[in-house]
Structure formats: structure tokens, C-alpha cells
Amino acid sequence: MKKILNFIDGVFVEPKTGNFLQSFNPAYGEPHLLVADSGAEDVADAVHAAQRVFPEWAGLEPGERSRYLFRIADLIEKRREQFAEAESADQGKPVWLAEAMDISRVIHNFRFFASAILHSTDEAMQTNQNCLTYVTRRPVGVAGLISPWNLPLYLLTWKIAPAIGFGNSVVCKPSEFTSHTAEMLCEVLQEAQLPAGVVNMVFGTGPGAGEALVRHPDVPLISFTGGTATGRAIAQIAAPMFKKLSLELGGKNPAIILDDADFDRAIETTVNSSFLNQGEICLCGSRIYVQRGIYEAFVSKFTERVRKLQIGDPRKRETFVGPLVSRQHLEKVESFMDVARNEGAEILCGGERPNLEGKLKNGYFFQPTILTGVKHESRLQQEEIFGPVVTLTPFVSDEEALRLANGVSYGLSATVWTNSLPRAHRMAERLEAGTVWINTWLKRDLRAPFGGMKASGIGREGQEGSREFFTEAKTIVIEV
Ligand code: NDP
């Protein structure tokens, strides 16, 4: 079985622990990779390599760093099918989706920041006739980057590209469930002749490798994407050490369908925003609120569409719903069905594992599920399920929709469907979410700030947010 080794100081190395974790192909429920189960010593080696190269890397002209980033993007593009197949086999999403969404955005991440770092400007102010105030920026040092399993390489490279682009060196800890494409990226980095130590990859578990990275005294900034509980634990370690911290955490995103919406478009996009990637996108809308007048029609059309979604082998073009990422996650999603039954919610479709044949029989599949009759206080409306499960709830007024939408601890994103511009704007202004989509979903412009409010995190990514985070500003005042 293929072994995924750490990538430290430009070479692949066995973990010092000597231990490996089994990683499973979720479509078949079979082990398919052995992943380095690293510990604090491996992390320390990686940090040491990153520290050593930092002054040299930070000292390069932005144009030189930019050329590396463009080269990396080109090399990934050449292997995009291989990357998509590996991502699908590790994570469960259909290969077509891995290629169209994940790998396309991986390439875009590198190209975007390769270009953005060439266009950054800093401010200078004429404070008075004799005095000038100006701002300089420098990279911070060794960045610790920790990423989740749902959009594995896409989210990891959204950290790596700006971090190294702005002159930091990095130590990454990808999710133990999805390590393969991160390892393939390291092969690309070798081919691109990126100086050794600029990007180091330490594989393994959160408690084993991730926490060691957060605790390391020579890692002054941590960029983390993952669950809210993990984010809280990381903040507790990092805050007393005064580390720079960016936390992209969970969501429980509302989709609000107003009665003047374009009904058919709202249905089509809401099917995607609910079930794409098996609902395992932090930005998926899992609470759907529909205005009373169109509620019955929406429920019936939406359910009809969802029942037709093809569940099956992620390698097939016609598959829309693949397996969930792991057995543990499947069991977690399934446990919410007990909550639904105990609370007397109605399961309009799904609610159980599908009956699949052959090799897929042992895969971690779960049917797309629609629940109605769920109280606002229920865990089903309040907690992130992070799977193919949505609730449908009617509302009467815009005010009520806002109250329900904002009535959770999360604030990552929201979607509003309406043909009234004033209504759209009023809603968007009052929704407690870092991103609000109107009549669309998942469209991203990397120039715009991205991040969550409330329990969905702190800090902003995007062109300025990432620059702010991965550099340290200094104000200089000069009087002549
Ligand atoms: P986790 O929080 O479980 O894990 C995220 C990463 O942190 C993994 O690499 C994990 O390692 C690691 N980790 C776990 N425990 C620790 C620790 N104590 N110290 C340091 N690192 C640790 O999240 P999931 O992987 O389950 O991802 C799903 C979550 O991510 C959802 O809540 C989702 O909403 C959120 N997310 C948020 C996004 C956003 O932009 N706001 C985008 C995408 C996802 P290991 O895998 O080995 O456990």
C-alpha cells in the first residue's frame, strides 16, 4: 500500500515516530493509503527547516517568488486529472467535481497570489509640512497551516499561496483523512525547484501533529480551517503565546427564499447549495427558510428534484452524491436522524444509508435528506451536521426570516433569493454572516474579504485579509 511520507526540507522522509495511520477510500470502505502519523519531533524538524530558509526566501524580490507560484500552478494544471482522481478517492466527492471545483481553484489560488503580490502597495501620509508617515510590511516568519478534509487541497493552497507569496515559510498539517493531494503537491514543489524548506508538510492527527505545531514557540502565526470546537482549543493554546491567529470555522448557513424569487432558479441552486460535495462544504445552506405563500410548492418541487440525485461511484460522470468522508462522520450524520425521529420531525426523503451494490456496499454513503417540522431550538437547526441533511421551514415576514436566520451561534454565510433589490439589500445588511449571496451561491472573488462572524471564526482571508495576516505592518514617522 502506498505510503504518504512527510516532506521536510525539500525531501520525503519517514516520520520519526515510525508510525503510520490507515487512510480509507470512503466509496469502498477499504484502506488505500498509509499516512505518516507524525509527532512533535517531526514538527520540530519541519519548523527548523522553515526557519533556516526564511531569511533567504523573505529576501527575494516579489517578482521572483511570483515566478515560483506561477510555475507551481502550471505544473498542477498539467496533472489536474491525476489530482482530481486522488482527491476523489481520498475524500469521496465525484471526480468531475474535484476537477471542476477543487483542482481548478487550487490552480487559481497560486495564480491569483502570484499576481496579487506584484500589485500590493503601502500607504504614505503627509502628516504635516515637515512630517511624513509611511507603512512598511514584512513577512512574519514560519506560518503553521492546518486544514480540514472537505476541500483538502483547495483550502490548504488558499493558505500556502499567500503565505509563501508574501515571503513566509510554512509548515502544513493537512487532515489525516485526506493527505494524498497534499503529498502530490510536494512532488510538484520539487519539480518547480522551490527552495527546500519553504513548504514543509507534516502528516498525521490533530492531537499528534497539529497541536505540536500550534504549541511550537517558533511558529508565530497559525492559520486554521476546521471545526469550531477545534478552533476554540487552538485559540486557548495560541492566545497566551500572542500568536497571530486566523480561524475559519463551522457554519449553519441559512438559505432564505422570498415569495418574489425566481422560483426555478432558486430550486436548482438550492439543490446544489444543499447537497454538493454531500453537503460537506462549510458554505452549504443547511437551513432553508421559505416564505409561506410559496412554501408548499417549494417543498414539493425541491423534494422531487432531490429524490432524483444520483448516489453512487464517485468515478462516474453521472454521480452527484458520493460517500461521506469517513465511517465516523457517517455515524455522526446518522445520529442526527435519531434526533429527528425523537423530536417528531418529518423526513421527506432520505434519512438512511442507500442500498448500493458490489464494492460500494461498504462505502460511507448517506441519502440526501430533507426534514420538516423542526423547531428552531432543535439541535438539527442549531448544530452543524456537515452532511447531506437540510431542514425546510416556513416564515411569514422578512423580519421573521432574519430572526430565524440569525438565531444560531454561527455566522459564516447566507443566501437570499428575491427579485426585489431593496429587499435583497435590507436582508443582506442585517444577516449576521461574513458572506451573503443574493440569487446565487458559492461564487467567489479572491479580492473580497472572506471569513465568518460569531462562532464561525476570526480573521479574514482574500487579497487584503491574507496580506494583513501574513505580513506585519510597521508605521514609520519621519520629521525633517
Ligand atoms: P477538524 O476541526 O476536526 O479538523 C481540522 C484540522 O485540524 C485537521 O487537520 C485536524 O486533524 C486538525 N486538528 C484536530 N484537532 C487538533 C488540535 N487539537 N490541534 C491542532 N490541530 C487539530 O475539522 P474537520 O477536518 O472535521 O473539518 C470540518 C470542519 O471544517 C467543519 O466544521 C467545517 O465547517 C469547517 N470548515 C470551515 C471552513 C471555513 O472556511 N470557515 C471551510 C471548510 C471547512 P485531523 O484531521 O487529523 O483530526
XYZ file of N, CA and C and ligand atoms in Angstrom, residues 21 146-151 155 158 173-178 204-214 224-231 233-234 237 247-251 280-283 325 329 332 384 386 410 412 450-452 456-457 461, ligand 1:
225
model
N -0.799 5.781 9.816
C -2.246 5.644 10.003
C -2.825 5.035 8.725
N -3.103 24.701 9.131
C -3.831 23.460 9.468
C -5.158 23.446 8.708
N -5.396 22.355 7.972
C -6.563 22.364 7.072
C -7.441 21.128 7.274
N -8.725 21.221 6.863
C -9.680 20.125 7.061
C -9.764 19.196 5.846
N -10.710 18.255 5.908
C -10.785 17.213 4.881
C -11.790 17.490 3.780
N -12.609 18.513 3.916
C -13.738 18.602 2.970
C -13.359 19.134 1.592
N -12.448 20.137 1.560
C -11.935 20.659 0.285
C -10.411 20.669 0.464
N -8.392 24.280 0.131
C -8.261 25.128 1.322
C -6.807 25.243 1.777
N -5.032 27.698 -0.413
C -5.517 29.062 -0.178
C -4.733 29.699 0.977
N -0.165 21.072 8.159
C -0.699 19.824 8.714
C -2.076 19.620 8.078
N -2.122 18.820 6.987
C -3.424 18.537 6.363
C -4.223 17.563 7.227
N -5.496 17.404 6.914
C -6.308 16.457 7.670
C -5.797 15.031 7.450
N -5.804 14.266 8.515
C -5.337 12.870 8.424
C -6.181 12.051 7.439
N -7.439 12.505 7.178
C -8.338 11.730 6.311
C -8.043 11.948 4.830
N -7.395 13.059 4.510
C -7.204 13.409 3.095
C -5.802 13.981 2.889
N -0.471 13.564 9.740
C -0.808 12.895 10.996
C -2.070 13.460 11.618
N -2.247 13.167 12.889
C -3.506 13.537 13.549
C -3.438 14.952 14.125
N -4.621 15.446 14.490
C -4.688 16.763 15.123
C -3.951 16.778 16.459
N -4.316 15.869 17.372
C -3.629 15.874 18.667
C -2.129 15.575 18.552
N -1.736 14.703 17.609
C -0.331 14.306 17.494
C 0.541 15.358 16.833
N 0.141 15.784 15.616
C 0.992 16.708 14.855
C 0.454 18.141 14.905
N -0.877 18.282 14.779
C -1.467 19.634 14.719
C -1.186 20.434 15.983
N -1.422 19.800 17.121
C -1.249 20.532 18.379
C 0.220 20.908 18.609
N 1.131 20.008 18.203
C 2.565 20.304 18.356
C 2.935 21.544 17.540
N 2.310 21.681 16.395
C 2.569 22.849 15.545
C 2.046 24.130 16.217
N 0.844 24.026 16.770
C 0.261 25.204 17.440
C 1.123 25.601 18.647
N -5.887 28.399 10.624
C -6.607 27.144 10.838
C -7.964 27.189 10.157
N -8.311 26.137 9.442
C -9.685 25.952 8.957
C -10.159 24.597 9.450
N -11.296 24.592 10.106
C -11.828 23.339 10.642
C -13.026 23.619 11.534
N -13.302 22.702 12.421
C -14.488 22.802 13.263
C -14.327 23.845 14.376
N -15.465 24.313 14.878
C -15.451 25.365 15.892
C -14.823 24.877 17.209
N -15.106 23.639 17.592
C -14.542 23.130 18.850
C -13.017 23.054 18.760
N -12.502 22.602 17.615
C -11.041 22.536 17.442
C -10.464 23.949 17.442
N -11.160 24.865 16.767
C -10.697 26.257 16.719
C -10.579 26.845 18.110
N -10.065 25.173 20.914
C -8.917 24.541 21.599
C -7.617 25.170 21.119
N -7.515 25.428 19.823
C -6.295 26.035 19.271
C -6.120 27.452 19.816
N -4.601 27.612 23.215
C -3.146 27.397 23.282
C -2.412 28.617 22.723
N -8.908 31.969 12.147
C -9.744 30.789 12.377
C -10.941 30.809 11.435
N -10.974 29.856 10.514
C -12.134 29.686 9.627
C -12.878 28.461 10.131
N -14.038 28.673 10.734
C -14.673 27.576 11.475
C -15.999 27.144 10.841
N -16.794 26.481 11.616
C -18.010 25.856 11.099
C -19.094 26.849 10.727
N -20.167 26.316 10.137
C -21.300 27.158 9.750
C -22.608 26.404 9.892
N -20.873 18.583 2.391
C -19.655 18.776 3.186
C -18.859 19.982 2.655
N -19.538 21.087 2.504
C -18.850 22.352 2.196
C -19.279 23.287 3.319
N -18.306 23.960 3.916
C -18.663 24.808 5.061
C -19.700 25.841 4.672
N -19.824 26.151 3.360
C -20.730 27.198 2.888
C -22.076 26.647 2.437
N -16.984 11.342 4.146
C -15.535 11.179 4.165
C -15.049 9.967 4.972
N -17.694 9.944 10.464
C -18.539 11.068 10.069
C -19.930 10.575 9.658
N -21.860 10.026 12.680
C -22.279 11.291 13.301
C -23.520 11.851 12.579
N -24.001 22.212 13.520
C -23.523 21.894 12.180
C -23.529 20.375 12.001
N -23.017 18.973 8.796
C -21.938 18.843 7.812
C -22.086 17.593 6.955
N -23.571 30.434 14.816
C -22.672 30.576 13.663
C -22.987 31.815 12.821
N -21.318 32.154 9.172
C -20.358 32.032 8.068
C -20.895 32.640 6.772
N -12.980 37.234 3.045
C -13.746 36.020 3.313
C -13.494 35.567 4.735
N -14.571 35.236 5.436
C -14.419 34.705 6.789
C -15.750 34.776 7.511
N -15.785 34.201 8.702
C -17.054 34.116 9.403
C -17.200 35.112 10.534
N -18.226 31.324 13.806
C -17.645 30.847 12.544
C -16.228 31.342 12.325
N -15.702 32.088 13.276
C -14.271 32.361 13.172
C -13.853 33.800 13.341
N -9.743 36.111 5.100
C -8.841 35.784 4.003
C -9.237 36.639 2.810
P -11.461 19.492 12.490
O -11.574 20.699 13.314
O -11.738 18.175 13.087
O -10.010 19.363 11.856
C -9.398 20.378 11.087
C -7.893 20.188 11.120
O -7.417 20.410 12.448
C -7.447 18.776 10.755
O -6.215 18.829 10.091
C -7.313 18.138 12.114
O -6.513 16.999 12.118
C -6.698 19.273 12.897
N -6.844 19.189 14.351
C -7.728 18.464 15.069
N -7.522 18.647 16.395
C -6.475 19.497 16.513
C -5.773 20.075 17.618
N -6.111 19.811 18.880
N -4.745 20.900 17.370
C -4.383 21.201 16.110
N -4.997 20.674 15.015
C -6.038 19.847 15.217
O -12.383 19.755 11.216
P -12.740 18.733 10.067
O -11.482 18.246 9.419
O -13.714 17.748 10.598
O -13.436 19.699 9.003
C -14.769 20.030 9.019
C -14.990 21.365 9.678
O -14.280 22.378 8.992
C -16.434 21.784 9.640
O -16.786 22.313 10.888
C -16.447 22.871 8.593
O -17.484 23.803 8.732
C -15.118 23.507 8.798
N -14.730 24.260 7.621
C -14.748 25.625 7.664
C -14.450 26.365 6.537
C -14.438 27.860 6.561
O -13.953 28.443 5.598
N -14.940 28.513 7.588
C -14.131 25.701 5.265
C -14.153 24.272 5.337
C -14.444 23.580 6.481
P -7.244 15.557 11.929
O -7.864 15.550 10.592
O -6.167 14.598 12.000
O -8.249 15.441 13.020
